[in-house]
PDB file of C-alpha atoms in Angstrom:
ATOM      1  CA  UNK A   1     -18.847  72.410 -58.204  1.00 45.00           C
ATOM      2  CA  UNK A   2     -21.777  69.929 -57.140  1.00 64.00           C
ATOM      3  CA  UNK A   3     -25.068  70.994 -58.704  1.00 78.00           C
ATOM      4  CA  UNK A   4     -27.880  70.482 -56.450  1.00 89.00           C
ATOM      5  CA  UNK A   5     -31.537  70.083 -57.422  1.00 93.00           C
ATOM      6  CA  UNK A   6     -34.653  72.331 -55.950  1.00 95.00           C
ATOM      7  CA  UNK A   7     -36.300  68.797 -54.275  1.00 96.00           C
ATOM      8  CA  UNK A   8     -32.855  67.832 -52.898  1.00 95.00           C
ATOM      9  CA  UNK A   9     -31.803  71.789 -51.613  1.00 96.00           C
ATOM     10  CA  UNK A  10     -35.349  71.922 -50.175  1.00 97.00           C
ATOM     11  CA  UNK A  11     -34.634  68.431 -48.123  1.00 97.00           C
ATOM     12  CA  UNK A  12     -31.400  69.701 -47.104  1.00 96.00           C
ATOM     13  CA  UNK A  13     -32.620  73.040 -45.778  1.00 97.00           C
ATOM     14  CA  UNK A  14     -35.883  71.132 -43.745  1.00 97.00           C
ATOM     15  CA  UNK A  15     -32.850  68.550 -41.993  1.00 96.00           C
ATOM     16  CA  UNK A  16     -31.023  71.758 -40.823  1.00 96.00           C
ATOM     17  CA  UNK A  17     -34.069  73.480 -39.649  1.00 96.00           C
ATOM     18  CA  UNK A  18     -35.732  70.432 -37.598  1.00 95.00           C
ATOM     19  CA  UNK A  19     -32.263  68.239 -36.741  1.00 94.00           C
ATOM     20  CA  UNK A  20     -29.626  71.005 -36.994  1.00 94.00           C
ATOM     21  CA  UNK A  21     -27.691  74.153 -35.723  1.00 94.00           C
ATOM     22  CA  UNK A  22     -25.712  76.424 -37.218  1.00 96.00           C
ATOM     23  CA  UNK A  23     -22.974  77.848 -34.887  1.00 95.00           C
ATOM     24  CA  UNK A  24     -19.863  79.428 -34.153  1.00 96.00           C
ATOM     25  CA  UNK A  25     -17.909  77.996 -31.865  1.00 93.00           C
ATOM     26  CA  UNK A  26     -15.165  79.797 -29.734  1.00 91.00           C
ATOM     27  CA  UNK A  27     -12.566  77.216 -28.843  1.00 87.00           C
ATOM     28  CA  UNK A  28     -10.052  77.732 -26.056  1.00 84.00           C
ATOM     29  CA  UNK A  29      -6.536  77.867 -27.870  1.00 75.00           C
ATOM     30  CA  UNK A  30      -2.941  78.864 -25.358  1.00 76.00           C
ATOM     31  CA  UNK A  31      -1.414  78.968 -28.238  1.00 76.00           C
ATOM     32  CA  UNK A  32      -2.762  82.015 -30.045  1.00 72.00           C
ATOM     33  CA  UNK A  33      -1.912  84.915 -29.493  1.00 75.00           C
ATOM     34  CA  UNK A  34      -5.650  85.530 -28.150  1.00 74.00           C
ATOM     35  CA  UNK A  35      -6.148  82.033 -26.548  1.00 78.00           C
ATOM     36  CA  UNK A  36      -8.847  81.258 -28.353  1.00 84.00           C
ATOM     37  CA  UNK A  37     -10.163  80.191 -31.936  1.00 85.00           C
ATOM     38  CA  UNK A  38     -13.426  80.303 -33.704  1.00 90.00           C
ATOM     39  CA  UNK A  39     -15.093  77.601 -36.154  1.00 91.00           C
ATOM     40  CA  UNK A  40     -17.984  77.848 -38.027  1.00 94.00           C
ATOM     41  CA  UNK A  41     -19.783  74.902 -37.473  1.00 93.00           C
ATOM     42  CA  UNK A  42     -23.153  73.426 -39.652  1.00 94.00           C
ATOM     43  CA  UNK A  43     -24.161  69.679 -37.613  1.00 93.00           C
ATOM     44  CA  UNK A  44     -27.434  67.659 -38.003  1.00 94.00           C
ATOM     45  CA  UNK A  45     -28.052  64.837 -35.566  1.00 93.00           C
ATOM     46  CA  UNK A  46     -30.260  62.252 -35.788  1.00 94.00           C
ATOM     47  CA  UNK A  47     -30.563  58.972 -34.218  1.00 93.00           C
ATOM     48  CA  UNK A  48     -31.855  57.284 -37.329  1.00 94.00           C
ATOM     49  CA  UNK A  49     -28.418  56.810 -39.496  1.00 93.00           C
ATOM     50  CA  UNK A  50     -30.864  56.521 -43.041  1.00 94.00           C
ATOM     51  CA  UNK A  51     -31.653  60.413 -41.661  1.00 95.00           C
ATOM     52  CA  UNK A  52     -28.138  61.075 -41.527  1.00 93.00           C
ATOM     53  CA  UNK A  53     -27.142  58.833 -45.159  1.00 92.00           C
ATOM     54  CA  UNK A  54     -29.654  60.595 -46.875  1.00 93.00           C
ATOM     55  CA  UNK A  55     -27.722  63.879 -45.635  1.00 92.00           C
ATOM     56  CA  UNK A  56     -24.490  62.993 -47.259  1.00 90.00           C
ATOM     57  CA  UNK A  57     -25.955  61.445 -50.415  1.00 90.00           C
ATOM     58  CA  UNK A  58     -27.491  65.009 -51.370  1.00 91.00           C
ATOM     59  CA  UNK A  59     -24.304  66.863 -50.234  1.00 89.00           C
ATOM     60  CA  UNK A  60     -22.023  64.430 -52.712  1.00 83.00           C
ATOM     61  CA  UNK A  61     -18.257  65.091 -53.015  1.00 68.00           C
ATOM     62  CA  UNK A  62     -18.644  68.247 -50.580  1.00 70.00           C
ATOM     63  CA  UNK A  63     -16.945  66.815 -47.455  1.00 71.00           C
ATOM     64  CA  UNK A  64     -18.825  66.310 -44.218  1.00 78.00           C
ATOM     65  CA  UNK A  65     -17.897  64.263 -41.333  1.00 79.00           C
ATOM     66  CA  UNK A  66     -19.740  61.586 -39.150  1.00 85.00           C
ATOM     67  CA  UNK A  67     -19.646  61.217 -35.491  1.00 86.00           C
ATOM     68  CA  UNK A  68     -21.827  58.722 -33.517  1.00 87.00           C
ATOM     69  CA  UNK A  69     -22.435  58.850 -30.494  1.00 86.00           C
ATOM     70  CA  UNK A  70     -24.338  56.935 -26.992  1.00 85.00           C
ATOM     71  CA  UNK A  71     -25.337  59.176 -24.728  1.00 81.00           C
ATOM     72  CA  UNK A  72     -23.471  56.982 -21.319  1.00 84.00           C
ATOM     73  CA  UNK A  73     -26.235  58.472 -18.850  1.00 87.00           C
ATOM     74  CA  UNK A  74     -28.486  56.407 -20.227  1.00 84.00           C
ATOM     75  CA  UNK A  75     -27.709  53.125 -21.125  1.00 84.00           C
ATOM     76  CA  UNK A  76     -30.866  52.100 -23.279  1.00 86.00           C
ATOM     77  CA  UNK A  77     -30.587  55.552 -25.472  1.00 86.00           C
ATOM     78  CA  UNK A  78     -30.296  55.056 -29.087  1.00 90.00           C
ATOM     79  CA  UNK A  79     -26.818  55.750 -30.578  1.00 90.00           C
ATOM     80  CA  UNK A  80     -27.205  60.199 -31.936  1.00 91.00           C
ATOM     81  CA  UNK A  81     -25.153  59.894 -35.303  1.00 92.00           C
ATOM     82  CA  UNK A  82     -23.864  63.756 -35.859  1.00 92.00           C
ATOM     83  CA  UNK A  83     -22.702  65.058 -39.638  1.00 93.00           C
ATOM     84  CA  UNK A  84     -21.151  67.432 -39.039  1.00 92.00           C
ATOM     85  CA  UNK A  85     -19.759  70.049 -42.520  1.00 91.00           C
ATOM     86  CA  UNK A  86     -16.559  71.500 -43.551  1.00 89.00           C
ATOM     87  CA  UNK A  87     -15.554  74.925 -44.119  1.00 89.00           C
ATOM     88  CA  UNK A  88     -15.414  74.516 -47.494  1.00 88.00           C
ATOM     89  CA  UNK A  89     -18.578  72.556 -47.675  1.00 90.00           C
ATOM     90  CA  UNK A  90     -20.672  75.432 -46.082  1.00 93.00           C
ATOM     91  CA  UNK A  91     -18.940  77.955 -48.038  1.00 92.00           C
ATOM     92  CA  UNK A  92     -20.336  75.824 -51.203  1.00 91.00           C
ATOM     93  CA  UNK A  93     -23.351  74.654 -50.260  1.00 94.00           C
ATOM     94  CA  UNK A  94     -25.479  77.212 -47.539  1.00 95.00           C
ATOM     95  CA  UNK A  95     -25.643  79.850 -50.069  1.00 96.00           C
ATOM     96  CA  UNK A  96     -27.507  77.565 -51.872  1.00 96.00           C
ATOM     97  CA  UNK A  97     -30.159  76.814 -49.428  1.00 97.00           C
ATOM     98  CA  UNK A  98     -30.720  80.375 -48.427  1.00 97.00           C
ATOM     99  CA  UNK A  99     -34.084  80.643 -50.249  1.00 96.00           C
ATOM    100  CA  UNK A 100     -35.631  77.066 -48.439  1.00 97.00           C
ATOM    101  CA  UNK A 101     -34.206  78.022 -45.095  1.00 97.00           C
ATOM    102  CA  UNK A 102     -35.891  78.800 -42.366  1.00 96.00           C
ATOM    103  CA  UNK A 103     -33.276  79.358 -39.968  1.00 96.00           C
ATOM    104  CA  UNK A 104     -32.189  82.202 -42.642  1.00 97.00           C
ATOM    105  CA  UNK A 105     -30.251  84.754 -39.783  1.00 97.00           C
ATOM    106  CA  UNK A 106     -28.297  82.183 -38.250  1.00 97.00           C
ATOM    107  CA  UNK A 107     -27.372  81.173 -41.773  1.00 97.00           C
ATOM    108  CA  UNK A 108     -26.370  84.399 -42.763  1.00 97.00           C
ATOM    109  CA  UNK A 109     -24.206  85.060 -39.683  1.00 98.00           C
ATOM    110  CA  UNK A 110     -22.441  81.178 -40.134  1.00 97.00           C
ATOM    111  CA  UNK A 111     -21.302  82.481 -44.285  1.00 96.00           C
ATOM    112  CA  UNK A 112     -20.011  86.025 -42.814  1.00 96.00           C
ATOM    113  CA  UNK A 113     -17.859  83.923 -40.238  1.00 95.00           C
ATOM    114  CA  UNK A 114     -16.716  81.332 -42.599  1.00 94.00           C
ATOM    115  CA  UNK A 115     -15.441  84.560 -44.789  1.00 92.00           C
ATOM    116  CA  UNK A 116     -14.184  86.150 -42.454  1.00 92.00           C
ATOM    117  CA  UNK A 117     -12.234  83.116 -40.887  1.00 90.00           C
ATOM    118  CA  UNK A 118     -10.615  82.316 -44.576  1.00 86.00           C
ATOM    119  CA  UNK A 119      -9.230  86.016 -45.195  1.00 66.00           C
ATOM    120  CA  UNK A 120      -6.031  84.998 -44.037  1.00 64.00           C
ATOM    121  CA  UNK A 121      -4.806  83.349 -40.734  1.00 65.00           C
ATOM    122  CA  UNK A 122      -3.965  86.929 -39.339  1.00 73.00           C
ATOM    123  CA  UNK A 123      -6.534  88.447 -37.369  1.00 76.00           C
ATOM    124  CA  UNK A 124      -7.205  92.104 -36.723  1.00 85.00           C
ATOM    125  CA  UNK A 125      -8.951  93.231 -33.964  1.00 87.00           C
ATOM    126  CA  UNK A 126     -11.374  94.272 -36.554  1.00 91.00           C
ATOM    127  CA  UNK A 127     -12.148  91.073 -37.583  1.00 90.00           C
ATOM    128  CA  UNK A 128     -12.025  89.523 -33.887  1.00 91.00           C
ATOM    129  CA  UNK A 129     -14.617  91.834 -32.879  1.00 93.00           C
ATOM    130  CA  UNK A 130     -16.669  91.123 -35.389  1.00 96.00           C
ATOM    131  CA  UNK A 131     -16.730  87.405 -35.114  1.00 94.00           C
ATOM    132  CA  UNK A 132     -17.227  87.857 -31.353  1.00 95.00           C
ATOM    133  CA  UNK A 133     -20.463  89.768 -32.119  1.00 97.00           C
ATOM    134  CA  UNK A 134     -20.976  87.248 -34.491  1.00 97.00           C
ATOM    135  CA  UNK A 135     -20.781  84.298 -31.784  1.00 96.00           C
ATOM    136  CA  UNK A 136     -23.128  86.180 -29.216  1.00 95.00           C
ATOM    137  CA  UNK A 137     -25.838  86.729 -31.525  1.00 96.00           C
ATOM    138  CA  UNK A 138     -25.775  83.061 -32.667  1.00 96.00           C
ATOM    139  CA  UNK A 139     -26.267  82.302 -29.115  1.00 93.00           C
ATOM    140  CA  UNK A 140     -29.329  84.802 -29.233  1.00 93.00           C
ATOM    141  CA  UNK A 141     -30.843  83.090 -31.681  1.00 92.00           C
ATOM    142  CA  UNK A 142     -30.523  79.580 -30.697  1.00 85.00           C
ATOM    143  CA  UNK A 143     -32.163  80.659 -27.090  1.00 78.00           C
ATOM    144  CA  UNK A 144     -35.687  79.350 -27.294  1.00 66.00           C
ATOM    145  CA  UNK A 145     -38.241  81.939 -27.948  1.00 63.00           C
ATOM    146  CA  UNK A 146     -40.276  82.239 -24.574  1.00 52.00           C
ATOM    147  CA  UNK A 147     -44.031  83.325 -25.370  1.00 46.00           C
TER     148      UNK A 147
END
């Protein structure tokens, strides 16, 4: 297991809360028995790819993966370059930056759904209900608040 220090934990936890979301996504999936899937899903964007390096130099041999992107409405728009985490990587690394986070709930909510998504590739009802909850309140949160 990576060990992390307090500087580089408290770095991490300030890129998720200013560049990042923590989500659940519900994918659309014919061929489960349900048609759909979830995926718990940790992503910081950034159009400055240092932003993004530093990311994966503090997260080490914890796998994350890199996406960049243009956005094709507008031509003259910096490349967005996206890390997005694994799984495993959130299961080992957001507990860890509980205490510096911000976005603490959402957090919270993302480690119940990557445990509940690992117990097994079976899922009950039980379980599908609760990561259905689990989605909708993630969406709650990630509404703007209105004042």
């Amino acid at each position: 297991m990576e060990s992390f220090n307090e500087t580089d934990l408290a770095w991490l936890a300030g890129a998720i809360d200013g560049e990042g979301t923590l989500c659940l996504l519900k994918k659309k999936r014919n061929k489960t028995k349900v048609g759909y899937t979830y995926e718990a899903r940790i992503g910081i964007a950034n159009t400055d790819i240092n932003f993004i390096n530093k990311s994966r130099e503090i997260l080490g041999n914890n796998y994350s993966y890199l996406q960049s992107v243009a956005d094709k409405r507008y031509p003259n728009s910096p490349i967005c370059h996206k890390l997005y985490w694994t799984p495993n990587t959130i299961r080992n690394v957001l507990p860890k930056l509980l205490p510096y986070l911000i976005k603490k709930k959402q957090a919270e909510l993302v480690l119940e759904s990557t445990t509940l998504l690992q117990l097994g590739k079976r899922h009950t009802s039980e379980k599908l209900n609760r990561l259905e909850a689990i989605y909708w309140e993630l969406k709650k949160l990630h509404k703007p608040n209105k004042y």
